[in-house]
PDB file of C-alpha atoms in Angstrom:
ATOM      1  CA  MET A   1     -21.952  59.974  40.363  1.00 36.00           C
ATOM      2  CA  SER A   2     -19.587  61.551  37.870  1.00 41.00           C
ATOM      3  CA  ARG A   3     -20.569  63.526  34.756  1.00 40.00           C
ATOM      4  CA  ASP A   4     -19.608  62.959  31.162  1.00 45.00           C
ATOM      5  CA  ARG A   5     -18.560  65.746  28.771  1.00 43.00           C
ATOM      6  CA  LYS A   6     -22.198  66.673  28.076  1.00 44.00           C
ATOM      7  CA  GLY A   7     -23.163  66.779  31.759  1.00 43.00           C
ATOM      8  CA  ARG A   8     -25.038  63.479  31.782  1.00 43.00           C
ATOM      9  CA  GLY A   9     -24.739  61.310  34.881  1.00 43.00           C
ATOM     10  CA  MET A  10     -22.471  58.270  34.606  1.00 45.00           C
ATOM     11  CA  SER A  11     -22.323  55.335  36.968  1.00 45.00           C
ATOM     12  CA  LYS A  12     -19.062  54.873  38.843  1.00 43.00           C
ATOM     13  CA  LEU A  13     -19.190  51.299  37.544  1.00 51.00           C
ATOM     14  CA  ALA A  14     -19.008  52.497  33.928  1.00 67.00           C
ATOM     15  CA  ARG A  15     -15.553  52.130  32.503  1.00 81.00           C
ATOM     16  CA  LYS A  16     -13.795  53.353  29.439  1.00 91.00           C
ATOM     17  CA  THR A  17     -13.695  51.225  26.307  1.00 94.00           C
ATOM     18  CA  ARG A  18     -10.125  49.901  25.997  1.00 96.00           C
ATOM     19  CA  VAL A  19      -8.981  50.348  22.393  1.00 97.00           C
ATOM     20  CA  LEU A  20      -5.693  49.377  20.726  1.00 98.00           C
ATOM     21  CA  ILE A  21      -4.802  50.803  17.314  1.00 97.00           C
ATOM     22  CA  VAL A  22      -1.980  49.089  15.405  1.00 97.00           C
ATOM     23  CA  ASP A  23      -0.301  50.583  12.344  1.00 96.00           C
ATOM     24  CA  ASP A  24       3.303  50.675  11.178  1.00 95.00           C
ATOM     25  CA  ASP A  25       2.743  54.127   9.652  1.00 94.00           C
ATOM     26  CA  VAL A  26       3.675  56.608  12.390  1.00 96.00           C
ATOM     27  CA  SER A  27       1.846  59.465  10.643  1.00 95.00           C
ATOM     28  CA  VAL A  28      -1.423  57.477  10.748  1.00 94.00           C
ATOM     29  CA  LEU A  29      -0.966  56.762  14.467  1.00 96.00           C
ATOM     30  CA  ASP A  30      -0.045  60.397  15.199  1.00 96.00           C
ATOM     31  CA  GLY A  31      -3.077  61.701  13.327  1.00 95.00           C
ATOM     32  CA  LEU A  32      -5.438  59.331  15.135  1.00 96.00           C
ATOM     33  CA  ARG A  33      -3.781  60.071  18.482  1.00 96.00           C
ATOM     34  CA  ARG A  34      -4.428  63.796  17.990  1.00 96.00           C
ATOM     35  CA  GLY A  35      -7.937  63.333  16.649  1.00 96.00           C
ATOM     36  CA  LEU A  36      -9.083  60.823  19.263  1.00 97.00           C
ATOM     37  CA  ARG A  37      -7.877  62.879  22.258  1.00 95.00           C
ATOM     38  CA  ARG A  38     -11.333  64.395  22.551  1.00 95.00           C
ATOM     39  CA  TYR A  39     -12.704  60.933  23.436  1.00 96.00           C
ATOM     40  CA  ALA A  40     -10.325  60.331  26.344  1.00 94.00           C
ATOM     41  CA  ALA A  41     -13.240  60.364  28.804  1.00 94.00           C
ATOM     42  CA  GLU A  42     -14.793  57.406  26.968  1.00 94.00           C
ATOM     43  CA  TRP A  43     -11.854  55.510  25.485  1.00 96.00           C
ATOM     44  CA  ASP A  44      -8.631  54.292  27.032  1.00 96.00           C
ATOM     45  CA  ILE A  45      -6.525  54.236  23.862  1.00 97.00           C
ATOM     46  CA  SER A  46      -3.194  52.524  23.239  1.00 97.00           C
ATOM     47  CA  PHE A  47      -1.160  52.631  20.050  1.00 97.00           C
ATOM     48  CA  ALA A  48       1.300  50.072  18.666  1.00 97.00           C
ATOM     49  CA  GLN A  49       3.577  50.222  15.625  1.00 96.00           C
ATOM     50  CA  ASP A  50       3.758  46.476  15.038  1.00 96.00           C
ATOM     51  CA  ALA A  51       2.202  43.137  15.926  1.00 96.00           C
ATOM     52  CA  ALA A  52       4.760  42.294  18.619  1.00 96.00           C
ATOM     53  CA  GLU A  53       4.018  45.528  20.476  1.00 97.00           C
ATOM     54  CA  ALA A  54       0.273  44.906  20.079  1.00 97.00           C
ATOM     55  CA  LEU A  55       0.524  41.391  21.527  1.00 97.00           C
ATOM     56  CA  MET A  56       2.596  42.676  24.452  1.00 97.00           C
ATOM     57  CA  THR A  57       0.009  45.381  25.149  1.00 97.00           C
ATOM     58  CA  ALA A  58      -2.776  42.774  25.134  1.00 97.00           C
ATOM     59  CA  LYS A  59      -0.800  40.543  27.463  1.00 96.00           C
ATOM     60  CA  LEU A  60      -0.353  43.387  29.961  1.00 95.00           C
ATOM     61  CA  ARG A  61      -3.958  44.599  30.036  1.00 92.00           C
ATOM     62  CA  PRO A  62      -7.320  43.455  28.729  1.00 93.00           C
ATOM     63  CA  LEU A  63      -8.653  45.107  25.585  1.00 96.00           C
ATOM     64  CA  ASP A  64     -12.177  45.589  24.306  1.00 95.00           C
ATOM     65  CA  VAL A  65     -11.217  46.493  20.728  1.00 97.00           C
ATOM     66  CA  VAL A  66      -8.198  45.983  18.484  1.00 97.00           C
ATOM     67  CA  ILE A  67      -7.991  47.882  15.193  1.00 96.00           C
ATOM     68  CA  THR A  68      -5.103  46.866  12.967  1.00 95.00           C
ATOM     69  CA  ASP A  69      -3.643  47.782   9.622  1.00 92.00           C
ATOM     70  CA  MET A  70      -3.592  44.762   7.329  1.00 88.00           C
ATOM     71  CA  ARG A  71      -0.254  45.365   5.635  1.00 86.00           C
ATOM     72  CA  MET A  72       2.597  45.519   8.124  1.00 89.00           C
ATOM     73  CA  PRO A  73       6.116  44.082   8.110  1.00 88.00           C
ATOM     74  CA  ASN A  74       6.977  40.922  10.104  1.00 89.00           C
ATOM     75  CA  MET A  75       3.372  39.925  10.877  1.00 88.00           C
ATOM     76  CA  ARG A  76       0.471  40.868   8.647  1.00 87.00           C
ATOM     77  CA  GLY A  77      -2.729  42.238  10.136  1.00 89.00           C
ATOM     78  CA  GLY A  78      -4.705  39.065   9.357  1.00 89.00           C
ATOM     79  CA  ASP A  79      -2.206  36.974  11.305  1.00 92.00           C
ATOM     80  CA  LEU A  80      -2.375  39.397  14.238  1.00 95.00           C
ATOM     81  CA  LEU A  81      -6.182  39.267  14.224  1.00 95.00           C
ATOM     82  CA  ARG A  82      -6.039  35.448  14.190  1.00 94.00           C
ATOM     83  CA  ARG A  83      -3.822  35.519  17.282  1.00 95.00           C
ATOM     84  CA  PHE A  84      -6.289  37.823  19.003  1.00 96.00           C
ATOM     85  CA  ALA A  85      -9.151  35.512  18.002  1.00 95.00           C
ATOM     86  CA  GLU A  86      -7.325  32.552  19.589  1.00 95.00           C
ATOM     87  CA  ARG A  87      -6.046  34.283  22.730  1.00 95.00           C
ATOM     88  CA  TYR A  88      -8.689  36.954  23.361  1.00 95.00           C
ATOM     89  CA  PRO A  89     -11.894  35.787  21.642  1.00 92.00           C
ATOM     90  CA  GLU A  90     -14.115  38.425  23.286  1.00 91.00           C
ATOM     91  CA  THR A  91     -11.998  41.302  21.937  1.00 95.00           C
ATOM     92  CA  LEU A  92     -13.706  43.049  19.024  1.00 95.00           C
ATOM     93  CA  ARG A  93     -11.355  42.722  16.037  1.00 96.00           C
ATOM     94  CA  ILE A  94     -11.400  45.368  13.289  1.00 94.00           C
ATOM     95  CA  ALA A  95      -9.285  45.370  10.129  1.00 92.00           C
ATOM     96  CA  PHE A  96      -8.078  48.776   8.958  1.00 90.00           C
ATOM     97  CA  SER A  97      -6.696  49.092   5.428  1.00 85.00           C
ATOM     98  CA  ASP A  98      -6.627  51.092   2.231  1.00 83.00           C
ATOM     99  CA  LYS A  99      -6.826  47.938   0.100  1.00 75.00           C
ATOM    100  CA  PHE A 100      -9.647  45.425   0.411  1.00 67.00           C
ATOM    101  CA  ASP A 101      -9.264  43.125  -2.561  1.00 66.00           C
ATOM    102  CA  ALA A 102     -10.913  39.691  -2.827  1.00 67.00           C
ATOM    103  CA  LEU A 103      -8.011  37.886  -1.106  1.00 65.00           C
ATOM    104  CA  THR A 104      -7.883  40.341   1.810  1.00 64.00           C
ATOM    105  CA  THR A 105     -11.646  40.139   2.274  1.00 66.00           C
ATOM    106  CA  TYR A 106     -11.527  36.327   2.213  1.00 64.00           C
ATOM    107  CA  THR A 107      -8.674  36.340   4.746  1.00 65.00           C
ATOM    108  CA  LEU A 108     -10.721  38.489   7.105  1.00 70.00           C
ATOM    109  CA  THR A 109     -13.714  36.171   7.256  1.00 71.00           C
ATOM    110  CA  ASP A 110     -12.154  33.908   9.886  1.00 76.00           C
ATOM    111  CA  CYS A 111     -10.317  36.466  12.014  1.00 85.00           C
ATOM    112  CA  SER A 112     -12.086  39.838  11.928  1.00 86.00           C
ATOM    113  CA  HIS A 113     -15.505  40.984  13.064  1.00 89.00           C
ATOM    114  CA  THR A 114     -15.545  43.875  10.604  1.00 87.00           C
ATOM    115  CA  PHE A 115     -13.351  46.293   8.667  1.00 88.00           C
ATOM    116  CA  ILE A 116     -13.025  49.982   7.950  1.00 90.00           C
ATOM    117  CA  ALA A 117     -11.265  51.566   4.999  1.00 88.00           C
ATOM    118  CA  LYS A 118      -8.436  54.075   5.132  1.00 88.00           C
ATOM    119  CA  PRO A 119      -8.189  56.964   5.016  1.00 89.00           C
ATOM    120  CA  CYS A 120     -10.419  57.437   8.002  1.00 90.00           C
ATOM    121  CA  ASP A 121     -10.608  60.499  10.213  1.00 92.00           C
ATOM    122  CA  ALA A 122     -10.900  60.220  13.983  1.00 94.00           C
ATOM    123  CA  LEU A 123     -14.580  61.194  14.148  1.00 94.00           C
ATOM    124  CA  ARG A 124     -15.613  58.552  11.612  1.00 94.00           C
ATOM    125  CA  LEU A 125     -13.478  55.917  13.340  1.00 95.00           C
ATOM    126  CA  TYR A 126     -14.931  56.816  16.734  1.00 96.00           C
ATOM    127  CA  HIS A 127     -18.550  56.496  15.571  1.00 94.00           C
ATOM    128  CA  PHE A 128     -17.827  53.309  13.616  1.00 94.00           C
ATOM    129  CA  VAL A 129     -16.201  51.669  16.646  1.00 95.00           C
ATOM    130  CA  GLN A 130     -18.908  52.839  19.064  1.00 93.00           C
ATOM    131  CA  GLU A 131     -21.591  51.222  16.879  1.00 92.00           C
ATOM    132  CA  ARG A 132     -19.635  47.979  16.521  1.00 92.00           C
ATOM    133  CA  VAL A 133     -18.884  47.802  20.260  1.00 91.00           C
ATOM    134  CA  ALA A 134     -22.600  48.072  21.068  1.00 88.00           C
ATOM    135  CA  GLU A 135     -23.401  45.301  18.559  1.00 86.00           C
ATOM    136  CA  HIS A 136     -20.531  43.112  19.748  1.00 80.00           C
ATOM    137  CA  LEU A 137     -21.350  43.469  23.440  1.00 71.00           C
ATOM    138  CA  GLY A 138     -24.939  42.472  22.697  1.00 68.00           C
ATOM    139  CA  ARG A 139     -23.728  39.278  20.985  1.00 62.00           C
ATOM    140  CA  VAL A 140     -21.267  38.449  23.793  1.00 56.00           C
ATOM    141  CA  VAL A 141     -23.894  38.906  26.497  1.00 50.00           C
ATOM    142  CA  HIS A 142     -26.409  36.848  24.511  1.00 46.00           C
ATOM    143  CA  ALA A 143     -23.860  34.030  24.050  1.00 54.00           C
ATOM    144  CA  ARG A 144     -23.048  34.044  27.763  1.00 54.00           C
ATOM    145  CA  ASP A 145     -26.747  33.889  28.672  1.00 54.00           C
ATOM    146  CA  ARG A 146     -27.295  30.908  26.331  1.00 59.00           C
ATOM    147  CA  ALA A 147     -24.299  29.114  27.851  1.00 60.00           C
ATOM    148  CA  ARG A 148     -25.789  29.317  31.349  1.00 61.00           C
TER     149      ARG A 148
END
C-alpha cells in the first residue's frame, strides 16, 4: 500500500484523475501548470493550447475531465465540448471562461456538465473539479447499474 501526501493509505488500484486543460492563452496555462503541480500525486494533468491539440491528446489517452476556455481561435470551446460529448461521453466536461452571457450559457446546456469563471486560481480550480468528479462518477456508476 502506498501513502498519499498526508500519510493516508491508498490502494494500489487507485489511479490519478486524468485532467486536460485547454486554453489558447499561454499565461493562463503556465499559471495553472505552476499552481497545480502540488496535486501531481492525485492528478495526471495535460495542457493544450487549442482544440486540435486537445482532441489529439484525448485520442492518445483516456481522460476523466476536460476543462476548456470558451473563446479560442479555429474551434470555439462549445464546439470542442460537443465533440467530447459525442466521442467521449463519460468524460466530465467543464467550460472555463471570463464571459458567461446568455448565449454562452445557452450554448453550454447541451455540451457541458458545468462551468467555472475566470480568473480562477489553482486551489479553487482543484477543489471545484474534485467536487464535480465525485458527483459525476456517482452519476456514471448509477447509470451503468441501471443499464444492467
